[in-house]
């Protein structure tokens, strides 16, 4: 039998109602995919449910089970080891998909060989209402990391770097680490903004203190591997040459791929021109903020303060070397930023780079 084009991994630990709902939707919306059912030590009711679906799906299913809950990441890695398709999609059993959810992700990764990880448009499910999502205008943007709620992994990337780090938190730091490993291997992480997929957080296991320690340890491990994620505000004056500004955006994009966050602060006309040219959707970690024609210095202070309040310590950067940034006497020159990004690439990503 020829392998399927897509393998869908479904890790399950109990929650039979959510699991049934998820499986029914997957069967209806991805009829050409194989579903790898990963029973992670569920109770007998859920185990029986999975057995019934495996029998119903026949060759479209692979049923793997363990006697105890070994954790999400170990379950996912076990499924990744058995995946055969060119594209492997991880879906949580608390995720609700709708017609057309899979196509934008597959089309994106099939058309751009540099893309290794793709997430759909994700929306947190309301505890009061869980409606099937509708369509939005398609778009593509790069993102810092994926999500276990729904994540497509290119098989070539999987063959290159293997599975997820089982020593990390099973959440955001594990996902960030995987995207950084993908970047080092030459692959990007993107979002395919098509059909919205709704997701719901699982009930956390273990004590709060133990979970906090795991997250703290995972964050420290990622910082040791990939460097510290930092926040920057980059300011260009109203008379800046638009071509020069655009020529410097690749530095921001390379930095965003490594986990940095950038807030670009520019005056009205330049702000409009950058958005029209698509620079506002390059990467979710690059935001472009406008300054008014009058009282721009005060607004600049407010933007920097707001960014710092949201993301911690923030470095202000002058988009033009030698420029004095209003309200930021300690602003760094852009050349310093470019060199810092280059050094991070050399130290952490020397074995490869993204296109």
Short mmCIF file of C-alpha atoms in Angstrom, two decimals:
data_model
loop_
_atom_site.label_atom_id
_atom_site.label_comp_id
_atom_site.label_asym_id
_atom_site.label_seq_id
_atom_site.Cartn_x
_atom_site.Cartn_y
_atom_site.Cartn_z
CA UNK A 1 0.00 0.00 0.00
CA UNK A 2 1.30 3.49 -0.89
CA UNK A 3 1.80 5.78 2.13
CA UNK A 4 -0.73 8.53 2.70
CA UNK A 5 0.16 12.13 1.81
CA UNK A 6 -0.61 13.21 5.37
CA UNK A 7 -0.30 11.41 8.70
CA UNK A 8 -2.29 12.98 11.55
CA UNK A 9 -1.02 12.23 15.06
CA UNK A 10 -3.67 12.34 17.78
CA UNK A 11 -2.26 11.96 21.32
CA UNK A 12 -5.05 11.05 23.74
CA UNK A 13 -5.29 10.88 27.49
CA UNK A 14 -8.93 10.43 28.52
CA UNK A 15 -11.55 13.13 27.69
CA UNK A 16 -13.66 10.71 25.60
CA UNK A 17 -16.27 13.31 24.61
CA UNK A 18 -13.66 15.71 23.24
CA UNK A 19 -11.79 12.82 21.62
CA UNK A 20 -14.88 11.58 19.82
CA UNK A 21 -15.72 15.07 18.60
CA UNK A 22 -12.16 15.61 17.37
CA UNK A 23 -12.04 12.26 15.57
CA UNK A 24 -15.40 12.77 13.85
CA UNK A 25 -14.19 16.13 12.54
CA UNK A 26 -10.84 14.71 11.41
CA UNK A 27 -12.53 11.87 9.54
CA UNK A 28 -14.87 14.31 7.79
CA UNK A 29 -12.34 17.01 6.93
CA UNK A 30 -9.22 14.93 6.15
CA UNK A 31 -10.54 11.85 4.32
CA UNK A 32 -7.24 11.20 2.52
CA UNK A 33 -5.10 11.25 5.67
CA UNK A 34 -4.06 8.43 7.94
CA UNK A 35 -4.81 8.98 11.62
CA UNK A 36 -2.26 7.68 14.13
CA UNK A 37 -4.11 7.19 17.42
CA UNK A 38 -1.75 7.56 20.38
CA UNK A 39 -3.42 6.26 23.53
CA UNK A 40 -1.32 7.65 26.37
CA UNK A 41 -2.52 5.37 29.17
CA UNK A 42 -6.20 6.37 29.00
CA UNK A 43 -8.96 4.81 31.08
CA UNK A 44 -10.95 1.90 29.68
CA UNK A 45 -13.80 4.06 28.35
CA UNK A 46 -11.45 6.15 26.19
CA UNK A 47 -9.40 3.12 25.19
CA UNK A 48 -12.54 1.36 23.98
CA UNK A 49 -13.54 4.47 22.03
CA UNK A 50 -10.18 4.53 20.25
CA UNK A 51 -10.41 0.83 19.47
CA UNK A 52 -13.81 1.41 17.85
CA UNK A 53 -12.52 4.27 15.71
CA UNK A 54 -9.43 2.28 14.71
CA UNK A 55 -11.66 -0.57 13.54
CA UNK A 56 -13.95 1.85 11.70
CA UNK A 57 -11.03 3.60 9.95
CA UNK A 58 -9.33 0.36 8.91
CA UNK A 59 -6.20 1.09 6.85
CA UNK A 60 -6.66 4.80 7.57
CA UNK A 61 -5.71 4.23 11.21
CA UNK A 62 -2.68 3.12 13.20
CA UNK A 63 -3.44 2.48 16.87
CA UNK A 64 -0.55 2.76 19.35
CA UNK A 65 -1.04 2.59 23.10
CA UNK A 66 0.91 2.62 26.33
CA UNK A 67 -0.13 1.38 29.75
CA UNK A 68 0.63 4.68 31.50
CA UNK A 69 0.63 8.41 30.70
CA UNK A 70 4.24 9.07 29.65
CA UNK A 71 3.57 12.71 28.79
CA UNK A 72 2.52 14.52 25.65
CA UNK A 73 5.97 14.91 24.09
CA UNK A 74 6.90 11.25 24.44
CA UNK A 75 3.57 10.26 22.91
CA UNK A 76 4.08 12.67 20.01
CA UNK A 77 7.62 11.42 19.42
CA UNK A 78 6.40 7.85 19.33
CA UNK A 79 3.91 8.82 16.65
CA UNK A 80 6.56 10.75 14.69
CA UNK A 81 8.72 7.63 14.62
CA UNK A 82 5.90 5.71 12.92
CA UNK A 83 4.87 8.46 10.49
CA UNK A 84 5.50 7.72 6.82
CA UNK A 85 3.75 10.55 4.96
CA UNK A 86 5.50 13.59 3.47
CA UNK A 87 3.56 15.81 5.89
CA UNK A 88 2.86 14.94 9.52
CA UNK A 89 0.24 16.90 11.48
CA UNK A 90 -0.03 16.89 15.27
CA UNK A 91 -3.53 17.57 16.65
CA UNK A 92 -4.63 17.59 20.29
CA UNK A 93 -7.86 15.80 21.16
CA UNK A 94 -9.23 19.11 22.51
CA UNK A 95 -8.83 20.76 19.10
CA UNK A 96 -11.84 21.36 16.85
CA UNK A 97 -11.21 21.56 13.10
CA UNK A 98 -13.54 22.58 10.29
CA UNK A 99 -13.82 21.89 6.56
CA UNK A 100 -10.76 23.19 4.71
CA UNK A 101 -8.49 23.51 7.77
CA UNK A 102 -5.74 21.26 6.41
CA UNK A 103 -5.43 22.48 2.81
CA UNK A 104 -3.78 25.88 3.47
CA UNK A 105 -1.04 24.26 5.56
CA UNK A 106 -0.30 21.54 3.02
CA UNK A 107 -0.38 23.99 0.12
CA UNK A 108 2.03 26.32 1.90
CA UNK A 109 4.61 23.71 2.74
CA UNK A 110 4.29 22.11 -0.71
CA UNK A 111 4.92 25.43 -2.48
CA UNK A 112 7.78 26.69 -0.28
CA UNK A 113 10.57 24.17 0.34
CA UNK A 114 12.13 26.37 3.03
CA UNK A 115 9.04 26.02 5.27
CA UNK A 116 9.34 23.12 7.69
CA UNK A 117 6.66 23.86 10.32
CA UNK A 118 3.17 25.30 9.80
CA UNK A 119 0.42 26.23 12.23
CA UNK A 120 -3.14 27.13 11.20
CA UNK A 121 -5.04 30.15 12.46
CA UNK A 122 -5.61 29.16 16.08
CA UNK A 123 -8.33 30.54 18.30
CA UNK A 124 -8.87 29.73 21.96
CA UNK A 125 -12.21 28.03 22.53
CA UNK A 126 -14.65 29.84 24.79
CA UNK A 127 -15.74 27.78 27.80
CA UNK A 128 -19.31 28.93 27.18
CA UNK A 129 -19.49 28.41 23.42
CA UNK A 130 -17.73 26.09 21.00
CA UNK A 131 -18.88 26.91 17.52
CA UNK A 132 -17.41 25.61 14.32
CA UNK A 133 -15.12 28.32 12.99
CA UNK A 134 -15.49 30.00 9.64
CA UNK A 135 -13.16 31.25 6.95
CA UNK A 136 -10.93 34.29 6.96
CA UNK A 137 -8.84 35.84 4.22
CA UNK A 138 -5.79 33.64 3.51
CA UNK A 139 -2.37 35.02 4.41
CA UNK A 140 1.04 33.69 5.40
CA UNK A 141 3.37 35.04 8.06
CA UNK A 142 6.35 33.68 9.93
CA UNK A 143 5.99 32.89 13.62
CA UNK A 144 8.33 32.27 16.53
CA UNK A 145 7.14 28.72 17.22
CA UNK A 146 4.38 26.23 16.59
CA UNK A 147 1.62 24.79 18.76
CA UNK A 148 0.75 21.25 19.80
CA UNK A 149 -2.92 22.18 19.27
CA UNK A 150 -2.29 21.81 15.52
CA UNK A 151 1.11 21.69 13.85
CA UNK A 152 2.29 20.41 10.47
CA UNK A 153 5.83 19.02 10.32
CA UNK A 154 7.55 18.43 7.00
CA UNK A 155 8.91 14.86 6.92
CA UNK A 156 12.24 16.08 5.53
CA UNK A 157 12.64 18.30 8.58
CA UNK A 158 11.77 15.39 10.86
CA UNK A 159 14.37 13.24 9.14
CA UNK A 160 16.92 16.01 9.59
CA UNK A 161 16.46 16.93 13.27
CA UNK A 162 14.33 14.17 14.81
CA UNK A 163 11.55 14.64 17.34
CA UNK A 164 10.92 17.04 20.21
CA UNK A 165 13.12 17.33 23.31
CA UNK A 166 11.43 15.20 25.97
CA UNK A 167 13.34 16.91 28.78
CA UNK A 168 11.64 20.27 28.15
CA UNK A 169 8.25 21.48 29.35
CA UNK A 170 5.94 19.99 26.73
CA UNK A 171 4.73 23.52 26.01
CA UNK A 172 6.04 26.78 24.66
CA UNK A 173 9.75 26.21 25.42
CA UNK A 174 9.71 22.77 23.85
CA UNK A 175 8.06 24.29 20.77
CA UNK A 176 10.50 27.22 20.64
CA UNK A 177 13.42 24.82 20.87
CA UNK A 178 12.07 22.78 17.97
CA UNK A 179 11.63 25.86 15.77
CA UNK A 180 15.19 26.97 16.58
CA UNK A 181 16.50 23.52 15.67
CA UNK A 182 14.49 23.73 12.45
CA UNK A 183 15.98 27.15 11.70
CA UNK A 184 19.49 25.82 12.22
CA UNK A 185 18.67 23.07 9.72
CA UNK A 186 17.44 25.65 7.19
CA UNK A 187 13.66 25.50 7.77
CA UNK A 188 11.19 28.23 8.74
CA UNK A 189 8.11 28.18 10.99
CA UNK A 190 5.03 29.81 9.44
CA UNK A 191 1.32 30.32 10.03
CA UNK A 192 -1.17 29.63 7.25
CA UNK A 193 -4.04 32.02 7.89
CA UNK A 194 -6.96 30.18 6.34
CA UNK A 195 -9.71 28.32 8.18
CA UNK A 196 -9.66 28.93 11.93
CA UNK A 197 -8.98 25.98 14.23
CA UNK A 198 -10.21 26.25 17.81
CA UNK A 199 -8.30 24.76 20.70
CA UNK A 200 -8.68 24.31 24.42
CA UNK A 201 -5.99 23.95 27.07
CA UNK A 202 -5.64 20.58 28.74
CA UNK A 203 -5.97 20.22 32.48
CA UNK A 204 -2.37 20.52 33.78
CA UNK A 205 -0.86 17.54 35.59
CA UNK A 206 1.18 17.63 38.79
CA UNK A 207 1.60 20.35 41.37
CA UNK A 208 1.85 24.02 40.40
CA UNK A 209 5.30 24.24 42.00
CA UNK A 210 6.59 21.32 39.94
CA UNK A 211 5.17 22.76 36.73
CA UNK A 212 6.74 26.14 37.46
CA UNK A 213 10.10 24.50 38.07
CA UNK A 214 9.86 22.57 34.80
CA UNK A 215 9.07 25.78 32.88
CA UNK A 216 11.90 27.65 34.61
CA UNK A 217 14.37 24.87 33.83
CA UNK A 218 13.17 24.65 30.22
CA UNK A 219 13.53 28.41 29.75
CA UNK A 220 17.08 28.27 31.13
CA UNK A 221 17.95 25.36 28.83
CA UNK A 222 16.66 27.19 25.77
CA UNK A 223 18.53 30.37 26.69
CA UNK A 224 21.74 28.36 27.07
CA UNK A 225 21.19 26.75 23.65
CA UNK A 226 19.85 29.66 21.64
CA UNK A 227 20.67 32.82 23.56
CA UNK A 228 18.39 35.21 25.36
CA UNK A 229 15.25 36.44 23.62
CA UNK A 230 15.32 40.24 23.65
CA UNK A 231 12.98 43.13 22.87
CA UNK A 232 13.92 46.09 20.64
CA UNK A 233 12.24 49.33 19.59
CA UNK A 234 13.66 50.56 16.27
CA UNK A 235 12.95 54.17 15.33
CA UNK A 236 13.23 55.83 11.93
CA UNK A 237 12.65 59.59 11.54
CA UNK A 238 10.02 61.09 9.28
CA UNK A 239 12.52 61.98 6.55
CA UNK A 240 14.06 58.49 6.37
CA UNK A 241 14.57 57.07 2.89
CA UNK A 242 11.92 54.32 2.47
CA UNK A 243 14.31 52.23 0.38
CA UNK A 244 16.95 52.37 3.12
CA UNK A 245 14.38 51.36 5.71
CA UNK A 246 13.21 48.39 3.64
CA UNK A 247 16.81 47.35 3.01
CA UNK A 248 17.32 46.97 6.77
CA UNK A 249 14.26 44.84 7.46
CA UNK A 250 16.11 41.56 6.70
CA UNK A 251 18.14 42.16 9.87
CA UNK A 252 14.90 42.37 11.88
CA UNK A 253 13.50 39.28 10.19
CA UNK A 254 16.63 37.24 10.94
CA UNK A 255 16.47 38.39 14.55
CA UNK A 256 12.76 37.57 14.86
CA UNK A 257 13.41 34.05 13.59
CA UNK A 258 15.81 33.60 16.52
CA UNK A 259 13.22 34.71 19.07
CA UNK A 260 13.79 38.47 19.34
CA UNK A 261 10.82 40.87 19.31
CA UNK A 262 10.89 44.13 17.35
CA UNK A 263 8.66 47.17 17.45
CA UNK A 264 9.34 49.43 14.47
CA UNK A 265 8.34 53.04 15.21
CA UNK A 266 7.94 55.29 12.16
CA UNK A 267 6.03 58.36 11.06
CA UNK A 268 2.66 58.21 9.29
CA UNK A 269 3.58 58.09 5.60
CA UNK A 270 6.38 55.61 6.10
CA UNK A 271 4.13 53.50 8.31
CA UNK A 272 1.50 53.39 5.58
CA UNK A 273 4.08 52.54 2.89
CA UNK A 274 5.55 49.67 4.92
CA UNK A 275 2.15 48.15 5.60
CA UNK A 276 1.12 48.44 1.96
CA UNK A 277 4.33 46.67 0.93
CA UNK A 278 3.55 43.76 3.29
CA UNK A 279 6.20 44.43 5.92
CA UNK A 280 3.58 44.32 8.65
CA UNK A 281 3.00 40.60 8.05
CA UNK A 282 6.59 39.38 7.67
CA UNK A 283 6.73 37.93 11.17
CA UNK A 284 4.45 38.06 14.19
CA UNK A 285 7.40 39.21 16.29
CA UNK A 286 7.79 42.36 14.17
CA UNK A 287 5.19 45.08 14.87
CA UNK A 288 5.05 48.45 13.12
CA UNK A 289 3.76 51.41 15.16
CA UNK A 290 2.90 54.85 13.69
CA UNK A 291 3.93 58.23 15.09
CA UNK A 292 1.71 61.30 14.71
CA UNK A 293 2.81 64.41 12.84
CA UNK A 294 2.70 66.47 16.04
CA UNK A 295 3.98 65.59 19.53
CA UNK A 296 5.83 62.59 18.11
CA UNK A 297 8.43 62.53 20.92
CA UNK A 298 5.75 62.03 23.57
CA UNK A 299 4.11 59.23 21.63
CA UNK A 300 7.50 57.61 21.09
CA UNK A 301 8.05 57.58 24.87
CA UNK A 302 4.62 56.01 25.40
CA UNK A 303 5.23 53.28 22.82
CA UNK A 304 8.61 52.36 24.31
CA UNK A 305 7.11 52.30 27.81
CA UNK A 306 4.23 50.12 26.65
CA UNK A 307 6.57 47.66 24.92
CA UNK A 308 8.80 47.50 28.00
CA UNK A 309 5.80 46.88 30.27
CA UNK A 310 4.68 44.02 28.06
CA UNK A 311 8.03 42.41 27.24
CA UNK A 312 10.47 43.42 29.98
CA UNK A 313 13.76 45.19 29.35
CA UNK A 314 13.72 46.84 25.92
CA UNK A 315 16.59 48.32 23.91
CA UNK A 316 15.91 51.37 21.74
CA UNK A 317 17.72 51.35 18.40
CA UNK A 318 18.22 54.24 15.96
CA UNK A 319 17.29 53.09 12.47
CA UNK A 320 20.01 55.37 11.08
CA UNK A 321 23.46 55.27 12.67
CA UNK A 322 24.26 58.54 14.39
CA UNK A 323 20.62 59.54 14.68
CA UNK A 324 19.50 61.02 17.99
CA UNK A 325 16.31 59.30 19.07
CA UNK A 326 13.91 61.60 20.95
CA UNK A 327 13.47 60.56 24.58
CA UNK A 328 16.11 57.82 24.27
CA UNK A 329 19.58 59.24 24.85
CA UNK A 330 21.02 55.72 25.25
CA UNK A 331 19.69 54.46 21.89
CA UNK A 332 21.96 51.99 20.11
CA UNK A 333 22.96 52.46 16.45
CA UNK A 334 21.50 50.09 13.88
CA UNK A 335 24.97 48.80 13.08
CA UNK A 336 25.19 47.49 16.64
CA UNK A 337 21.92 45.59 16.19
CA UNK A 338 23.03 44.10 12.87
CA UNK A 339 26.27 42.91 14.46
CA UNK A 340 24.43 41.42 17.45
CA UNK A 341 22.14 39.46 15.11
CA UNK A 342 25.14 38.27 13.09
CA UNK A 343 26.97 37.09 16.21
CA UNK A 344 23.90 35.19 17.42
CA UNK A 345 23.67 33.45 14.06
CA UNK A 346 27.34 32.53 14.18
CA UNK A 347 27.22 31.18 17.72
CA UNK A 348 23.91 29.29 17.61
CA UNK A 349 23.03 28.57 13.99
CA UNK A 350 26.37 28.03 12.29
CA UNK A 351 25.41 24.58 10.98
CA UNK A 352 22.75 26.06 8.71
CA UNK A 353 20.44 29.01 8.14
CA UNK A 354 16.99 29.75 6.79
CA UNK A 355 16.42 31.07 3.33
#
